[in-house]
Short mmCIF file of C-alpha atoms and ligand atoms in Angstrom, two decimals:
data_model
loop_
_atom_site.label_atom_id
_atom_site.label_comp_id
_atom_site.label_asym_id
_atom_site.label_seq_id
_atom_site.Cartn_x
_atom_site.Cartn_y
_atom_site.Cartn_z
CA UNK A 1197 1.66 -14.47 -44.90
CA UNK A 1198 -0.45 -17.03 -43.09
CA UNK A 1199 -2.59 -19.86 -44.53
CA UNK A 1200 -5.47 -21.00 -42.33
CA UNK A 1201 -7.91 -23.82 -43.08
CA UNK A 1202 -11.35 -24.06 -41.53
CA UNK A 1203 -12.37 -27.69 -41.66
CA UNK A 1204 -15.55 -29.46 -40.60
CA UNK A 1205 -18.98 -30.73 -41.67
CA UNK A 1206 -21.60 -28.62 -43.47
CA UNK A 1207 -23.33 -26.32 -41.01
CA UNK A 1208 -20.52 -26.39 -38.43
CA UNK A 1209 -20.04 -22.62 -38.66
CA UNK A 1210 -16.91 -22.42 -40.81
CA UNK A 1211 -18.35 -19.72 -43.04
CA UNK A 1212 -19.48 -17.56 -40.12
CA UNK A 1213 -16.10 -17.77 -38.45
CA UNK A 1214 -14.23 -17.20 -41.72
CA UNK A 1215 -16.10 -13.91 -42.16
CA UNK A 1216 -15.42 -12.72 -38.60
CA UNK A 1217 -11.75 -13.69 -38.55
CA UNK A 1218 -10.90 -12.43 -42.04
CA UNK A 1219 -12.38 -9.04 -41.17
CA UNK A 1220 -10.60 -8.88 -37.83
CA UNK A 1221 -7.14 -9.64 -39.25
CA UNK A 1222 -7.53 -8.27 -42.77
CA UNK A 1223 -7.15 -11.72 -44.33
CA UNK A 1224 -8.67 -12.91 -47.60
CA UNK A 1225 -11.64 -15.26 -47.21
CA UNK A 1226 -11.80 -17.96 -49.89
CA UNK A 1227 -14.90 -20.16 -49.79
CA UNK A 1228 -15.17 -22.70 -52.61
CA UNK A 1229 -18.92 -22.98 -51.96
CA UNK A 1230 -19.32 -19.22 -52.35
CA UNK A 1231 -17.18 -19.11 -55.51
CA UNK A 1232 -19.30 -21.90 -57.02
CA UNK A 1233 -22.52 -20.07 -56.12
CA UNK A 1234 -21.21 -16.90 -57.80
CA UNK A 1235 -20.52 -18.89 -60.96
CA UNK A 1236 -24.03 -20.38 -60.79
CA UNK A 1237 -25.57 -16.93 -60.39
CA UNK A 1238 -23.63 -15.60 -63.37
CA UNK A 1239 -24.56 -18.72 -65.35
CA UNK A 1240 -20.98 -19.43 -66.43
CA UNK A 1241 -20.09 -22.82 -67.91
CA UNK A 1242 -18.35 -23.72 -64.69
CA UNK A 1243 -21.48 -22.73 -62.74
CA UNK A 1244 -23.69 -24.89 -64.95
CA UNK A 1245 -21.35 -27.84 -64.55
CA UNK A 1246 -20.89 -27.46 -60.79
CA UNK A 1247 -24.59 -26.98 -60.05
CA UNK A 1248 -25.39 -30.53 -61.14
CA UNK A 1249 -23.17 -31.79 -58.28
CA UNK A 1250 -24.06 -29.14 -55.71
CA UNK A 1251 -27.80 -29.68 -56.17
CA UNK A 1252 -27.29 -33.38 -55.46
CA UNK A 1253 -25.25 -32.67 -52.33
CA UNK A 1254 -22.09 -34.30 -53.64
CA UNK A 1255 -18.58 -32.94 -54.15
CA UNK A 1256 -17.67 -31.22 -57.40
CA UNK A 1257 -14.83 -33.20 -59.09
CA UNK A 1258 -11.35 -32.33 -57.80
CA UNK A 1259 -9.86 -31.09 -61.04
CA UNK A 1260 -12.64 -28.51 -61.47
CA UNK A 1261 -12.44 -27.37 -57.85
CA UNK A 1262 -8.64 -27.18 -57.65
CA UNK A 1263 -8.31 -25.30 -60.97
CA UNK A 1264 -10.95 -22.83 -59.88
CA UNK A 1265 -9.39 -22.26 -56.47
CA UNK A 1266 -5.87 -21.92 -57.87
CA UNK A 1267 -7.08 -19.07 -60.08
CA UNK A 1268 -8.45 -17.30 -56.98
CA UNK A 1269 -5.33 -17.91 -54.89
CA UNK A 1270 -3.12 -16.33 -57.57
CA UNK A 1271 -5.02 -13.06 -57.17
CA UNK A 1272 -3.78 -12.67 -53.59
CA UNK A 1273 -0.01 -12.73 -53.79
CA UNK A 1274 0.31 -9.61 -51.64
CA UNK A 1275 -2.22 -10.43 -48.94
CA UNK A 1276 -1.45 -10.82 -45.23
CA UNK A 1277 -3.16 -14.14 -45.04
CA UNK A 1278 -5.80 -16.42 -46.56
CA UNK A 1279 -8.60 -18.29 -44.82
CA UNK A 1280 -9.71 -21.38 -46.72
CA UNK A 1281 -13.34 -22.17 -45.93
CA UNK A 1282 -14.60 -25.50 -47.26
CA UNK A 1283 -11.33 -26.38 -48.96
CA UNK A 1284 -9.59 -28.83 -49.08
CA UNK A 1285 -12.23 -31.58 -48.87
CA UNK A 1286 -10.24 -34.45 -50.41
CA UNK A 1287 -6.66 -35.68 -50.22
CA UNK A 1288 -6.11 -34.57 -53.82
CA UNK A 1289 -7.19 -31.08 -52.82
CA UNK A 1290 -4.65 -31.10 -49.97
CA UNK A 1291 -1.91 -32.08 -52.42
CA UNK A 1292 -2.98 -29.40 -54.88
CA UNK A 1293 -3.07 -26.73 -52.15
CA UNK A 1294 0.37 -27.67 -50.83
CA UNK A 1295 1.71 -27.52 -54.36
CA UNK A 1296 0.44 -24.04 -55.15
CA UNK A 1297 1.40 -22.66 -51.73
CA UNK A 1298 4.92 -24.02 -52.24
CA UNK A 1299 5.36 -22.96 -55.85
CA UNK A 1300 3.61 -19.62 -55.75
CA UNK A 1301 4.31 -18.29 -52.23
CA UNK A 1302 7.09 -20.63 -51.00
CA UNK A 1303 4.81 -21.28 -48.06
CA UNK A 1304 2.86 -24.08 -46.39
CA UNK A 1305 -0.44 -24.73 -44.60
CA UNK A 1306 -0.07 -23.11 -41.16
CA UNK A 1307 -3.17 -23.90 -39.12
CA UNK A 1308 -6.07 -26.31 -39.59
CA UNK A 1309 -9.02 -25.48 -37.34
CA UNK A 1310 -10.95 -28.72 -37.06
CA UNK A 1311 -14.64 -28.17 -36.14
CA UNK A 1312 -16.62 -31.03 -34.68
CA UNK A 1313 -20.28 -31.15 -33.74
CA UNK A 1314 -23.14 -33.64 -33.28
CA UNK A 1315 -25.04 -34.60 -36.42
CA UNK A 1316 -28.54 -33.68 -35.17
CA UNK A 1317 -27.37 -30.14 -34.38
CA UNK A 1318 -26.03 -29.52 -37.87
CA UNK A 1319 -29.12 -30.88 -39.58
CA UNK A 1320 -31.28 -28.40 -37.65
CA UNK A 1321 -28.90 -25.53 -38.33
CA UNK A 1322 -28.79 -26.23 -42.06
CA UNK A 1323 -32.56 -26.48 -42.41
CA UNK A 1324 -32.96 -23.20 -40.51
CA UNK A 1325 -30.29 -21.56 -42.69
CA UNK A 1326 -32.08 -22.82 -45.82
CA UNK A 1327 -35.26 -21.04 -44.87
CA UNK A 1328 -33.41 -17.73 -44.62
CA UNK A 1329 -30.88 -18.02 -47.44
CA UNK A 1330 -33.10 -20.03 -49.83
CA UNK A 1331 -29.98 -22.04 -50.68
CA UNK A 1332 -31.31 -24.99 -52.73
CA UNK A 1333 -28.97 -27.42 -51.07
CA UNK A 1334 -30.06 -26.34 -47.57
CA UNK A 1335 -33.83 -26.40 -48.08
CA UNK A 1336 -34.20 -30.07 -48.85
CA UNK A 1337 -33.60 -32.52 -45.99
CA UNK A 1338 -32.55 -35.32 -48.34
CA UNK A 1339 -29.81 -33.13 -49.84
CA UNK A 1340 -28.71 -31.95 -46.40
CA UNK A 1341 -28.39 -35.56 -45.28
CA UNK A 1342 -26.52 -36.45 -48.45
CA UNK A 1343 -24.01 -33.61 -47.83
CA UNK A 1344 -23.37 -34.86 -44.31
CA UNK A 1345 -22.89 -38.43 -45.60
CA UNK A 1346 -20.58 -37.13 -48.31
CA UNK A 1347 -18.56 -35.30 -45.63
CA UNK A 1348 -18.30 -38.45 -43.52
CA UNK A 1349 -17.30 -40.60 -46.47
CA UNK A 1350 -15.08 -38.36 -48.61
CA UNK A 1351 -13.83 -35.60 -46.33
CA UNK A 1352 -13.80 -36.27 -42.59
CA UNK A 1353 -10.67 -38.45 -42.56
CA UNK A 1354 -8.44 -36.57 -45.00
CA UNK A 1355 -6.00 -35.30 -42.33
CA UNK A 1356 -5.98 -38.48 -40.30
CA UNK A 1357 -3.32 -41.15 -40.52
CA UNK A 1358 -0.76 -38.58 -41.54
CA UNK A 1359 1.50 -37.54 -38.66
CA UNK A 1360 2.60 -34.59 -40.77
CA UNK A 1361 -0.49 -32.60 -39.75
CA UNK A 1362 -0.59 -33.38 -36.05
CA UNK A 1363 1.04 -30.11 -35.02
CA UNK A 1364 -1.10 -28.01 -37.37
CA UNK A 1365 -4.51 -29.22 -36.23
CA UNK A 1366 -6.44 -27.29 -33.58
CA UNK A 1367 -9.74 -28.87 -32.54
CA UNK A 1368 -12.83 -26.76 -32.01
CA UNK A 1369 -16.06 -27.66 -30.25
CA UNK A 1370 -18.46 -26.23 -32.84
CA UNK A 1371 -21.48 -26.42 -30.56
CA UNK A 1372 -20.19 -23.45 -28.51
CA UNK A 1373 -21.37 -19.90 -29.26
CA UNK A 1374 -20.16 -17.95 -32.30
CA UNK A 1375 -18.40 -15.47 -30.03
CA UNK A 1376 -16.66 -18.07 -27.88
CA UNK A 1377 -15.34 -19.79 -30.99
CA UNK A 1378 -14.18 -16.62 -32.70
CA UNK A 1379 -12.31 -15.48 -29.57
CA UNK A 1380 -10.67 -18.89 -29.34
CA UNK A 1381 -9.60 -18.79 -33.00
CA UNK A 1382 -8.34 -15.22 -32.62
CA UNK A 1383 -6.19 -16.17 -29.65
CA UNK A 1384 -4.67 -19.11 -31.48
CA UNK A 1385 -3.87 -17.04 -34.57
CA UNK A 1386 -2.25 -14.30 -32.47
CA UNK A 1387 -0.16 -16.90 -30.67
CA UNK A 1388 0.92 -18.40 -33.99
CA UNK A 1389 1.86 -15.00 -35.45
CA UNK A 1390 3.84 -14.07 -32.36
CA UNK A 1391 5.81 -17.30 -32.55
CA UNK A 1392 6.41 -16.85 -36.28
CA UNK A 1393 7.71 -13.31 -35.87
CA UNK A 1394 10.12 -14.19 -33.08
P1 ADP B 1224 -21.45 -26.52 -46.73
O1 ADP B 1224 -20.16 -26.41 -46.00
O2 ADP B 1224 -22.63 -26.10 -45.91
O3 ADP B 1224 -21.67 -27.85 -47.39
P2 ADP B 1224 -20.40 -25.00 -48.99
O4 ADP B 1224 -20.87 -23.68 -49.43
O5 ADP B 1224 -19.03 -25.09 -48.40
O6 ADP B 1224 -21.48 -25.46 -47.91
O7 ADP B 1224 -20.50 -26.07 -50.17
C1 ADP B 1224 -21.63 -26.23 -50.94
C2 ADP B 1224 -21.40 -27.29 -52.03
O8 ADP B 1224 -20.36 -26.83 -52.93
C3 ADP B 1224 -20.89 -28.65 -51.53
O9 ADP B 1224 -21.95 -29.49 -51.15
C4 ADP B 1224 -20.16 -29.17 -52.78
O10 ADP B 1224 -21.06 -29.69 -53.74
C5 ADP B 1224 -19.54 -27.92 -53.36
N1 ADP B 1224 -18.17 -27.71 -52.84
C6 ADP B 1224 -17.76 -26.72 -52.00
N2 ADP B 1224 -16.45 -26.83 -51.71
C7 ADP B 1224 -16.01 -27.93 -52.37
C8 ADP B 1224 -14.76 -28.60 -52.47
N3 ADP B 1224 -13.68 -28.16 -51.81
N4 ADP B 1224 -14.67 -29.70 -53.26
C9 ADP B 1224 -15.74 -30.15 -53.94
N5 ADP B 1224 -16.96 -29.58 -53.89
C10 ADP B 1224 -17.10 -28.49 -53.11
#
């Protein structure tokens, strides 16, 4: 089994790539944002609680997010691989993920695809996406800007200053086309799997 993280700012294309790659390899796609939105749609208690953070463009508290994700991860013991899209976003979430991967699968984080892109490009992308998807947190420019700030402040540096991750991180230029990026990711995953199976 392989554990792949897609990491980067809102609007960098993580979700799009997660869909393409999970389909291609038959992996499970876990998006914390999507799981939260499902809860909101179903009006669960968790959804009601999370929406007050999501609508402000700030992170949902770690304990809520990690508990929710751990429940999802446990459903996929027999899968070939999992793609984590939008998780982890804090150091606590990294620790929690390492813990469950170790305890539940006896495994570790394999690859971290690190998307980077200019800020003005992502703002435009998110506002365009908001018009199509009607996602509350994409329609409003103030919330979009808050999400980017939140990423810069709380998330962007979580892998840095820890030599442990140096060999797991693969950088991606997220301003390239969807197809170029997905082919790049595919090649890297195949290379990793080949090495693992040898
Ligand atoms: P985007 O990547 O465009 O911000 P997501 O769907 O990944 O969109 O996330 C939407 C919102 O859900 C975030 O702004 C945040 O409030 C919440 N969220 C998603 N993932 C996490 C996470 N790992 N930790 C805390 N909050 C999260």
